[in-house]
Short mmCIF file of C-alpha atoms and ligand atoms in Angstrom, two decimals:
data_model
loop_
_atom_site.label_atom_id
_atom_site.label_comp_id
_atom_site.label_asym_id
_atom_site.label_seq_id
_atom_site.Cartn_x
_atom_site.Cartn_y
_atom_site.Cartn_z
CA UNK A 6 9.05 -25.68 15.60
CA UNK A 7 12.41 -24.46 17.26
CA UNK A 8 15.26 -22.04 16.48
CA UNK A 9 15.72 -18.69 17.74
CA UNK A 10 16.08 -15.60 15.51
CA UNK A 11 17.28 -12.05 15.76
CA UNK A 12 13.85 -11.12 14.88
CA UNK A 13 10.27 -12.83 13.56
CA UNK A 14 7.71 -10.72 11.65
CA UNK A 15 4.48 -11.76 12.08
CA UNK A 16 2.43 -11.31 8.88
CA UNK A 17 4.06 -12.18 5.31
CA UNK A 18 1.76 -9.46 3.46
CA UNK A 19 3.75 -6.63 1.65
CA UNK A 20 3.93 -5.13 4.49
CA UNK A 21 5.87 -7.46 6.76
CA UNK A 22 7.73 -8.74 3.51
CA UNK A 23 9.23 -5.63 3.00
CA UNK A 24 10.35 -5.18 6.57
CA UNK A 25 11.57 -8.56 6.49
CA UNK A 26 13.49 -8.83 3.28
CA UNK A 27 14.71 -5.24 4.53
CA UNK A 28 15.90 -6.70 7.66
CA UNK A 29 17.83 -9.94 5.90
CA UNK A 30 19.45 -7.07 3.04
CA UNK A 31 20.76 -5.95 6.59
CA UNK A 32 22.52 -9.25 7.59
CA UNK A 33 19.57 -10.56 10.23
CA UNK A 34 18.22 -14.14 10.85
CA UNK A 35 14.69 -13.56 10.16
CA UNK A 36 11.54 -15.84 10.33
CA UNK A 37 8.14 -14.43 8.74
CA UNK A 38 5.01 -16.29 9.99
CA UNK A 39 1.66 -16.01 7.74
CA UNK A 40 -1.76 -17.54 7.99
CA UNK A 41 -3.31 -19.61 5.64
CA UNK A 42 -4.24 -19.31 1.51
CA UNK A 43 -7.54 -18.15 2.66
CA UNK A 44 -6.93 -15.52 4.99
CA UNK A 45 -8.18 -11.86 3.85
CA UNK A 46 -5.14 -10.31 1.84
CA UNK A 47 -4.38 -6.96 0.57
CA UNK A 48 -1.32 -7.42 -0.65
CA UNK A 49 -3.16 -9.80 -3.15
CA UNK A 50 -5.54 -7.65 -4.01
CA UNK A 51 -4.77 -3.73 -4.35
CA UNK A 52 -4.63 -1.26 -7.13
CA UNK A 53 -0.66 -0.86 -7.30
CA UNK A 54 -0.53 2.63 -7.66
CA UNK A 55 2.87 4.27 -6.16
CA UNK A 56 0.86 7.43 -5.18
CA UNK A 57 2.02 10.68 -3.52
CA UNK A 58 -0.66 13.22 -4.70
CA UNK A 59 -3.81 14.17 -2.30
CA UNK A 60 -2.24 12.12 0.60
CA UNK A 61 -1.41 13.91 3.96
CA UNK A 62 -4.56 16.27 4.74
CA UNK A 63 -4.85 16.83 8.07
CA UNK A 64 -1.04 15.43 8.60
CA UNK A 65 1.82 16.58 7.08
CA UNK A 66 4.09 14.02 8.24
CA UNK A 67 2.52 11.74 6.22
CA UNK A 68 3.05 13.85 2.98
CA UNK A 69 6.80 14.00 4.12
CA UNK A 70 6.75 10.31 4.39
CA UNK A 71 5.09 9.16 1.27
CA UNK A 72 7.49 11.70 -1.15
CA UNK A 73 10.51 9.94 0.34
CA UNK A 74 8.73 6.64 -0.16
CA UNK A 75 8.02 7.57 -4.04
CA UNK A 76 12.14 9.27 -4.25
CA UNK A 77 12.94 5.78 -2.73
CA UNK A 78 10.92 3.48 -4.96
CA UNK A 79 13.42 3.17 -8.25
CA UNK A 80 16.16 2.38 -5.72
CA UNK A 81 13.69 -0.67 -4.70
CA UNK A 82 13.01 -1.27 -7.58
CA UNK A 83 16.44 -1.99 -9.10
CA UNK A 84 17.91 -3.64 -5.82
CA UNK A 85 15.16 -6.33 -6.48
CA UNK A 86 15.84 -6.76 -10.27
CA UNK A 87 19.51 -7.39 -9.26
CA UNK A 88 19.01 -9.46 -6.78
CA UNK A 89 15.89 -11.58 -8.32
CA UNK A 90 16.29 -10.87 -12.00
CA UNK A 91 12.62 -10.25 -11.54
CA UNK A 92 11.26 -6.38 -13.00
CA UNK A 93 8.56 -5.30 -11.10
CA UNK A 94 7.59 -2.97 -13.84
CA UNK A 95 8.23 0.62 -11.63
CA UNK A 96 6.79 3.83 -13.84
CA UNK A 97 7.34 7.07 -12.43
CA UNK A 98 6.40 9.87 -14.79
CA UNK A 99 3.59 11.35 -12.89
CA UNK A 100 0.02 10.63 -12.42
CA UNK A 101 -3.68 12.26 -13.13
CA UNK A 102 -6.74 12.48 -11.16
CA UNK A 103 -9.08 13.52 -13.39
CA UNK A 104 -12.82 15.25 -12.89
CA UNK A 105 -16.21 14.30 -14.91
CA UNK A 106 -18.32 17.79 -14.64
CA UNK A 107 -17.54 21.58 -12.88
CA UNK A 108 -18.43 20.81 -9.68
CA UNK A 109 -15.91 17.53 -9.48
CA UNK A 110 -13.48 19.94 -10.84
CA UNK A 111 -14.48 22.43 -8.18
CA UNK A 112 -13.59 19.88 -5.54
CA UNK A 113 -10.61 18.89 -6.28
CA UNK A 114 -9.62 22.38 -7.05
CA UNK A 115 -10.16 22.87 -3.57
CA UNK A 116 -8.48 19.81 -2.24
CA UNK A 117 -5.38 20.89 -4.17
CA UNK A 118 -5.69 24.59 -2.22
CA UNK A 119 -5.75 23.21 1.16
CA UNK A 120 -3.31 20.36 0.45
CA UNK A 121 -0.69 23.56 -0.50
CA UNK A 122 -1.80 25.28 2.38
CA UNK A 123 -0.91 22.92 5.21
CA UNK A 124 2.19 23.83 6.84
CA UNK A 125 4.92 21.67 7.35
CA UNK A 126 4.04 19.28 4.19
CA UNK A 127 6.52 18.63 1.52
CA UNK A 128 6.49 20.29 -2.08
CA UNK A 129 5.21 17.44 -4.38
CA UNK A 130 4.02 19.86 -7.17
CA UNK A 131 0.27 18.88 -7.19
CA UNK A 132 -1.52 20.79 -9.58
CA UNK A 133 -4.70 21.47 -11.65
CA UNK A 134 -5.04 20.68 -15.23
CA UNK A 135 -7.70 22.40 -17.56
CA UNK A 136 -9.29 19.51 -19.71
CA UNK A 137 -7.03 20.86 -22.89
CA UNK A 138 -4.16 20.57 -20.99
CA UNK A 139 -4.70 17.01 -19.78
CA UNK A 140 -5.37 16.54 -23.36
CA UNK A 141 -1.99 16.63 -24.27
CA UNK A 142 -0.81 14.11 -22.11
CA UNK A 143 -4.15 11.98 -22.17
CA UNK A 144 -5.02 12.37 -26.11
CA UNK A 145 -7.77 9.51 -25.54
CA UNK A 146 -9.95 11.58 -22.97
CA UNK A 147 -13.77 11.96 -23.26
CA UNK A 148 -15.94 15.58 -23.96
CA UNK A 149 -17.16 14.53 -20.07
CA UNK A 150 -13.43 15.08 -18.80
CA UNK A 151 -13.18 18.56 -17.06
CA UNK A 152 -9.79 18.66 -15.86
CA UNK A 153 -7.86 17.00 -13.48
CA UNK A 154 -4.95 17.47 -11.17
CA UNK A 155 -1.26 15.94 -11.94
CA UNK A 156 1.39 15.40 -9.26
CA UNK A 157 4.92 14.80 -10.79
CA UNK A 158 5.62 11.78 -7.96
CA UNK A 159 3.08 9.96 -8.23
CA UNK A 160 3.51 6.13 -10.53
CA UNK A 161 3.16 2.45 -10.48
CA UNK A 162 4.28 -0.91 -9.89
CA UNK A 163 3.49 -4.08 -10.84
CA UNK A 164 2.42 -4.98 -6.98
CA UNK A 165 1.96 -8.84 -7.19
CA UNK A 166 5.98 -9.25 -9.04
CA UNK A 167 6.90 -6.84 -6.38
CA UNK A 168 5.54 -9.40 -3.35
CA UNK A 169 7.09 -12.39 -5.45
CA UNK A 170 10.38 -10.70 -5.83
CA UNK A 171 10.62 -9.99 -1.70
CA UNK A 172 9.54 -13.58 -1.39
CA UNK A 173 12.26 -14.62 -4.12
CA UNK A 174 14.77 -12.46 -2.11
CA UNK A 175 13.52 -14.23 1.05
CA UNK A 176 15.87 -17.27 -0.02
CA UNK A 177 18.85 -15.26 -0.73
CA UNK A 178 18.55 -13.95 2.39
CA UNK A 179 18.13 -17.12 4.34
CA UNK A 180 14.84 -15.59 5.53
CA UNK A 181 12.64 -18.65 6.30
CA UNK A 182 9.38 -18.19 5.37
CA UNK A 183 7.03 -19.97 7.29
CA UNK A 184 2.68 -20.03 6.01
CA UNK A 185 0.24 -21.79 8.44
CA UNK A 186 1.60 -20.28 11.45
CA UNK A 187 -1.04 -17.80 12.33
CA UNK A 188 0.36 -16.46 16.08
CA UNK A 189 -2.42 -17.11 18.57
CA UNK A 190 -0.54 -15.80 21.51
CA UNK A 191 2.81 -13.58 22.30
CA UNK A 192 4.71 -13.55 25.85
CA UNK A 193 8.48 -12.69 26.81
CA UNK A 194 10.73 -14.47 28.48
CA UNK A 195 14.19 -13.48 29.73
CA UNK A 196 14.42 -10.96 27.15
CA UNK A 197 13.30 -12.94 24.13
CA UNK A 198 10.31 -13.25 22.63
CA UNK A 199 7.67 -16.84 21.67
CA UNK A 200 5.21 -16.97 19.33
CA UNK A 201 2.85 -19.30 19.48
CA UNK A 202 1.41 -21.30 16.47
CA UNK A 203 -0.65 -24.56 15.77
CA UNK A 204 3.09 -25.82 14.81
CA UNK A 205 4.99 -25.14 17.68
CA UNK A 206 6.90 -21.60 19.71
CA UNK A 207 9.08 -19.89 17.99
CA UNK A 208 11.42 -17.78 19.62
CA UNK A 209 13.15 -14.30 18.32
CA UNK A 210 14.96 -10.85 19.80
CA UNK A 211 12.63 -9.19 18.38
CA UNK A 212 9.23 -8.90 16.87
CA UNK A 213 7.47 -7.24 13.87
CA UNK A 214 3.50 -7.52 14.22
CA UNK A 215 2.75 -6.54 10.58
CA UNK A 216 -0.47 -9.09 10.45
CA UNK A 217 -2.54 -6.08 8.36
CA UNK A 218 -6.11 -6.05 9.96
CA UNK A 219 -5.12 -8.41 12.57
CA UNK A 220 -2.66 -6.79 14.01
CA UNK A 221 -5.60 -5.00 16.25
CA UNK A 222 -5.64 -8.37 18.86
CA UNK A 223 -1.89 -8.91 18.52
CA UNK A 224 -0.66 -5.82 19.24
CA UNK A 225 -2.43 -5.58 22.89
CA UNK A 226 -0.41 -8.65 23.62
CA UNK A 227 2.34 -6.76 24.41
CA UNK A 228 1.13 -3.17 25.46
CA UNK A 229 0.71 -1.78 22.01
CA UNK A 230 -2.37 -0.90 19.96
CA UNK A 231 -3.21 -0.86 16.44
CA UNK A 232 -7.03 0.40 15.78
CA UNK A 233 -8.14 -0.04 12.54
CA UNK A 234 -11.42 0.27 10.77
CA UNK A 235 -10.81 -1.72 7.31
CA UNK A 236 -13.03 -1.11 4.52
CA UNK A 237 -13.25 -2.74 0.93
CA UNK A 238 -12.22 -2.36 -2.37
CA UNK A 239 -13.16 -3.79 -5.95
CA UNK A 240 -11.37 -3.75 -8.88
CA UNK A 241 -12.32 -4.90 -12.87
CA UNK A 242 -10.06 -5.60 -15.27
CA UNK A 243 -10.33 -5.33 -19.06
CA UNK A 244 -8.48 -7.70 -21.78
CA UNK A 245 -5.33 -6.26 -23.03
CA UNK A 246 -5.25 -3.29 -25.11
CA UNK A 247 -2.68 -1.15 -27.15
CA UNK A 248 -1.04 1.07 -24.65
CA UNK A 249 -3.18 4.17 -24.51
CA UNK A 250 -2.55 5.74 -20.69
CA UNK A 251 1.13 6.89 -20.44
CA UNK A 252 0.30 7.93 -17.28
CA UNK A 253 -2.07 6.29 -14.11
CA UNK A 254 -4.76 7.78 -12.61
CA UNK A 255 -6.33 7.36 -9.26
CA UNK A 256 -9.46 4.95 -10.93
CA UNK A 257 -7.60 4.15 -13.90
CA UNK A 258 -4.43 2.34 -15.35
CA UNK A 259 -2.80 0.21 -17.58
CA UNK A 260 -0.90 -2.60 -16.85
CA UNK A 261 2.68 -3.18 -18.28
CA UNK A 262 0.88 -6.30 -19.23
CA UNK A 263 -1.45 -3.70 -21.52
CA UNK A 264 -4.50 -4.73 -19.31
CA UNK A 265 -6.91 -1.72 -17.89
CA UNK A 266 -7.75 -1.83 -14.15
CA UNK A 267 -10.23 0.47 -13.31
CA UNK A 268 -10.86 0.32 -9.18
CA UNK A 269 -11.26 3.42 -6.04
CA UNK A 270 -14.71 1.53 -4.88
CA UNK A 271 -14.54 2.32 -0.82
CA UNK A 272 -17.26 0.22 1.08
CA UNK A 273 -18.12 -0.24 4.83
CA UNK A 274 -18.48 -4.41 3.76
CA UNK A 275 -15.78 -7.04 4.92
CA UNK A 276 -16.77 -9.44 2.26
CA UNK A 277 -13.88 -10.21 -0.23
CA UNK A 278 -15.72 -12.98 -1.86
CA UNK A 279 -18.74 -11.43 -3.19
CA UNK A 280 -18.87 -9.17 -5.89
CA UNK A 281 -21.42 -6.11 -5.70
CA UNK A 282 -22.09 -5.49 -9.81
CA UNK A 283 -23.81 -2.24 -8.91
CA UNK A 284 -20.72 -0.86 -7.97
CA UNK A 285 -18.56 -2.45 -10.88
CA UNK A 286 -21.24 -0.65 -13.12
CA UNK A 287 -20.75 2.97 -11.45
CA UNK A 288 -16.93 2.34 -12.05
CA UNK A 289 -16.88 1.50 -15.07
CA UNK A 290 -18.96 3.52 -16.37
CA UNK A 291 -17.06 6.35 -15.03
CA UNK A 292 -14.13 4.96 -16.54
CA UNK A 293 -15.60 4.90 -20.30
CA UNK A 294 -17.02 8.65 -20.16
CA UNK A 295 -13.13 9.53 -19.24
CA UNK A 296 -11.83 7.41 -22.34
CA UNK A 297 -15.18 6.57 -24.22
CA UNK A 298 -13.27 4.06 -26.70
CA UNK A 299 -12.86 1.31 -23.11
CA UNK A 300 -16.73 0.18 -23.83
CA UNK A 301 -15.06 -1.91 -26.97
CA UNK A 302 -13.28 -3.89 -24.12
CA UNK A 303 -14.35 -6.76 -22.45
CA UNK A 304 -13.79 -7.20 -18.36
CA UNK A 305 -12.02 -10.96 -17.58
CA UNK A 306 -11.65 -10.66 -14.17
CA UNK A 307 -13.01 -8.78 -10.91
CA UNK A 308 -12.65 -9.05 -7.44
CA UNK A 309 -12.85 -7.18 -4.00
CA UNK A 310 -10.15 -6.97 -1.50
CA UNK A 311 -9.62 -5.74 2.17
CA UNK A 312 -8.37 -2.69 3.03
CA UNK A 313 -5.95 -2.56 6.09
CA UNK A 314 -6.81 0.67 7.53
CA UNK A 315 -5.93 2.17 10.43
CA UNK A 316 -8.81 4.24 11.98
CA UNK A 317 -7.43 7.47 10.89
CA UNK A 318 -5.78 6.69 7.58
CA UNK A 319 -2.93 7.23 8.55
CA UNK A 320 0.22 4.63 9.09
CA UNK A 321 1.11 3.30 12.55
CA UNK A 322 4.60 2.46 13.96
CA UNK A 323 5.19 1.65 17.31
CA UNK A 324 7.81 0.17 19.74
CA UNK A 325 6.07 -1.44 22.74
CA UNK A 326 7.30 0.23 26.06
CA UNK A 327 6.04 -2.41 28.06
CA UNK A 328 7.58 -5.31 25.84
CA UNK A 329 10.83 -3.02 24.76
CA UNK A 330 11.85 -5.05 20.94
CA UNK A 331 8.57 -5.34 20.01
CA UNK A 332 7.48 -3.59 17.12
CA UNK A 333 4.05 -2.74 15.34
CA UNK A 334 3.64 -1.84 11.53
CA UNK A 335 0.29 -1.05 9.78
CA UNK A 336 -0.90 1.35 7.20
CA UNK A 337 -3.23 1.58 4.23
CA UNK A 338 -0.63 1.95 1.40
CA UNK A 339 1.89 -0.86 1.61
CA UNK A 340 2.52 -0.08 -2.03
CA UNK A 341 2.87 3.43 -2.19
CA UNK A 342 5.55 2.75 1.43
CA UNK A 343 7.24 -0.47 0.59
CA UNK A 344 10.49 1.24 0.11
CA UNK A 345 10.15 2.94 3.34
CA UNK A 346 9.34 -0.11 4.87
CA UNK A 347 12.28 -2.15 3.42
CA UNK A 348 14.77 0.40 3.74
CA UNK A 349 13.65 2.76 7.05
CA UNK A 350 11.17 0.54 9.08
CA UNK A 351 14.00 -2.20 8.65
CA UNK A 352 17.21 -0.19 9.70
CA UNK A 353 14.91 1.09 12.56
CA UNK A 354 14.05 -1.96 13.56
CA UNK A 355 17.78 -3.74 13.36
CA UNK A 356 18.76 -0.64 15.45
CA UNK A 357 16.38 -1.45 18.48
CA UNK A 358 14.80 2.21 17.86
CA UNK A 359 12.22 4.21 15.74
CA UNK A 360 13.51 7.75 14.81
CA UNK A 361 10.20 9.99 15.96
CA UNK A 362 11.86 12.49 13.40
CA UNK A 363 10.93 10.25 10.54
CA UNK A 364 7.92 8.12 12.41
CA UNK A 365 7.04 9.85 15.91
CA UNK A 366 4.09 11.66 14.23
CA UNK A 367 2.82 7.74 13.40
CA UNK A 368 2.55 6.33 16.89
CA UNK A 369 -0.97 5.61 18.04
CA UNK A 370 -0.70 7.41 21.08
CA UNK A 371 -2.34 9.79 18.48
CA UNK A 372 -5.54 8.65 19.11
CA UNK A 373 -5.59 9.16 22.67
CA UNK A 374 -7.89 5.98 23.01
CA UNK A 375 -10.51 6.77 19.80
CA UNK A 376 -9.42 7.50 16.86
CA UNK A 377 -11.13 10.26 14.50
CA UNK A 378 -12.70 9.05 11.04
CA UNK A 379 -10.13 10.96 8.18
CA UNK A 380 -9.48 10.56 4.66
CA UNK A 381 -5.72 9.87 3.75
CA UNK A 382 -6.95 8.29 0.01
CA UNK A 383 -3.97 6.42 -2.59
C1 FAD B 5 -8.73 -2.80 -3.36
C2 FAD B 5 -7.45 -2.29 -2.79
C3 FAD B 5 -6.74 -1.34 -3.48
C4 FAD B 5 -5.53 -0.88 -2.97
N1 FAD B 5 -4.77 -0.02 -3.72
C5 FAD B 5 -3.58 0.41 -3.27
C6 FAD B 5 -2.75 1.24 -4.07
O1 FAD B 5 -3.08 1.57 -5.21
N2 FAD B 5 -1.57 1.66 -3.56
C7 FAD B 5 -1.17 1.32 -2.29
O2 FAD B 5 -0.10 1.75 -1.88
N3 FAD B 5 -1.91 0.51 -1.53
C8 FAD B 5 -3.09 0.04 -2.00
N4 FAD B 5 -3.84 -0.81 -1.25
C9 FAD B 5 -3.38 -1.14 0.11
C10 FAD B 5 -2.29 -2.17 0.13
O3 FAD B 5 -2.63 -3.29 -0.62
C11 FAD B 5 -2.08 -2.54 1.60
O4 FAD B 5 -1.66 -1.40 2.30
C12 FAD B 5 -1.01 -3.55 1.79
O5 FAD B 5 -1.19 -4.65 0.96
C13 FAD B 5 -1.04 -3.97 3.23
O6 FAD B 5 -0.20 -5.05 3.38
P1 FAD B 5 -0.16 -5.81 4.73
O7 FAD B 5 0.99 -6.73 4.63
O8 FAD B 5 -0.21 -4.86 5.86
O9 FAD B 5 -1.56 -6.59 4.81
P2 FAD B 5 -2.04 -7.98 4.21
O10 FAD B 5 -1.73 -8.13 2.79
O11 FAD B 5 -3.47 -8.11 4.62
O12 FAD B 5 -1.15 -9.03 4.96
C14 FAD B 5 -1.31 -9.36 6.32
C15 FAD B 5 -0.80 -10.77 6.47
O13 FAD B 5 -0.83 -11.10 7.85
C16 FAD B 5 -1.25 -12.45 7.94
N5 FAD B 5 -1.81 -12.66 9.28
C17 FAD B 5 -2.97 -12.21 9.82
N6 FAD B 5 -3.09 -12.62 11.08
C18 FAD B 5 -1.99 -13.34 11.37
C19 FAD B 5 -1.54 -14.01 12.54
N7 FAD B 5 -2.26 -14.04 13.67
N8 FAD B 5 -0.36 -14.66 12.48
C20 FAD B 5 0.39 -14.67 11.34
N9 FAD B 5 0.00 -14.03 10.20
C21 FAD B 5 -1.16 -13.37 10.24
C22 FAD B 5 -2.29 -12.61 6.83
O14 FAD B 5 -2.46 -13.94 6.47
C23 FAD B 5 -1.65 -11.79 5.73
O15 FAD B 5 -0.82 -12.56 4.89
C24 FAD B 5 -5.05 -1.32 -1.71
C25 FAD B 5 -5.77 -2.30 -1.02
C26 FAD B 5 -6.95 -2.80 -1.56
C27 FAD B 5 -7.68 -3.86 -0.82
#
């Protein structure tokens, strides 16, 4: 494998497809190297919720960040459809978390309080709904529903069209797309960059490691560091119903294809492939005392996915200082950001520079060598 490129992105997940299709919208010769079919995904495997509400405790940057990714994502959206004829399905009309009992409804009350308390966060208009209120937006709610909280921002997407139409853009582009090419080893050479794979070096300007969980051994390659501490997730869907949930919630939504995913599970596990029913069973049976009429519904598919999560929840970006043009991208909601990846993470990139007004909060030198368990939640 030969040819040089302005930049490659290593990892063809949402994550690095975003960056990359942002980065051939902006004119550059891109290459985007994957692993294999069988590789741990997330991008093939999340929730697709486009959510704003609850996320930022403990940093308000992230807040920030995640409104302008959610203000961002009908511009996305619509740039894609034009360019790929392809609707990715984008509803933004605000979403619900809702509480089973007073003391869920305590917490979250709570969690809502601190969340406005935190200085330096953006206003995105989170509040708390009595059960009769959500009532009139969620007619279909059980006598077990005791509120809920409702942020204004918050939507979804239709995440696997989304990754198809980056992919379909890819072409347009003339962004070559390259699977089997997992990068074993990075160096730099005269100001350029090779990448090493079982089918050759390939040589760029730049670099993008946006290899989700992996990116933890790539980015030490050249003097950055990504520490992560995945965890997994498991989702069941129902047959299609008549549209019923106007709105998503955090464990609950409907499909534009008028399918119900129910999902939230968080487990220490890194097993994709097997299926725990216990904790389908505490799910969905969660999701039926919110909307008691789902138990008519049969499930046709399940399955668990990896989380990329970096150890604090939070995103990372990085430039290395040692290997100046190399870049590091990793965060738990590629959704929720893939507008801020495709149009910010890729204009920073093309410049040669992250702007630490918009991402300086993100670099791991905020874990000072060991990172802090946190919560940051979609
Ligand atoms: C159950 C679940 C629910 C979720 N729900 C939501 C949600 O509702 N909203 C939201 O915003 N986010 C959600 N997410 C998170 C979201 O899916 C991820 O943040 C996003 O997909 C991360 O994308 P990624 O490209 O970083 O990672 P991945 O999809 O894991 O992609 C990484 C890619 O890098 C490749 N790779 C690895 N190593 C190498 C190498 N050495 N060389 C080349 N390529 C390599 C892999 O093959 C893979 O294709 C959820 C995730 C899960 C698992």
């Amino acid at each position: 494998m030969s040819g040089e490129y302005d930049v490659a992105v290593v990892g063809g997940g949402l994550l690095g497809s975003a960056i990359a299709w942002g980065l051939g919208r902006l004119g550059k010769k891109v290459a985007v190297l994957d692993e294999g079919d069988i590789t741990k995904r997330a991008s093939r495997a999340n929730f697709a919720l486009v959510w704003v509400q609850s996320k930022g405790l403990g940093m308000p940057a992230y807040t920030v960040w995640t409104v302008q990714a959610s203000q961002a994502w009908s511009r996305l959206a619509s740039e894609l459809k034009q360019q790929t004829g392809l609707d990715v399905a984008l509803q933004q009309n605000g979403g619900f978390h809702l509480t089973l009992g007073e003391e869920e409804f305590g917490q979250r009350t709570e969690l809502v309080k601190r969340m406005h308390n935190q200085t330096g966060a953006a206003d995105y208009r989170m509040e708390m709904l009595s059960a009769s209120e959500v009532k009139k937006s969620l007619p279909l709610i059980g006598p077990d529903v005791s509120g809920g909280s409702f942020c204004p921002l918050d939507g979804h997407v239709n995440s696997l069209r989304t990754f198809r139409a980056f992919h379909t853009g890819f072409r347009e582009f003339g962004i070559d797309y390259l699977p089997e090419r997992p990068v074993s080893a990075i160096s730099k050479h005269g100001g350029e960059f090779s990448l090493t794979t079982p089918k050759g070096e390939l040589r760029a300007a730049k670099i993008v490691l946006a290899a989700g969980n992996a990116n933890q051994t790539l980015a030490p390659m050249v003097g950055l560091y990504a520490p992560m501490g995945p965890t997994r997730g498991q989702i069941v869907v129902t047959e299609r119903t008549m549209p019923f949930l106007p709105h998503p919630l955090t464990t609950i939504r409907q499909t534009d294809e008028g399918t119900v995913m129910i999902g939230d599970s968080k487990e220490d596990e890194l097993d994709d492939r097997t299926l725990k029913h216990s904790i389908s069973a505490v799910m969905t049976d969660r999701a039926q005392r919110m909307f008691p009429h789902l138990s008519r519904l049969n499930v046709v598919r399940s399955w668990a996915g990896i989380r990329v999560m970096p150890q604090d929840g939070f995103p990372i970006y990085d430039q290395s200082e040692t290997h100046p043009g190399a870049f590091v991208a990793c965060c738990h909601s590629g959704v929720t950001l893939a507008s801020n990846h495709a149009f910010e993470i890729a204009r920073m990139v093309a410049q040669g520079a992250l702007e630490p007004e918009l991402v300086g909060a993100f670099s791991a030198s905020r874990f000072g060598g060991a990172g802090a368990a946190n919560k940051s939640g979609y």
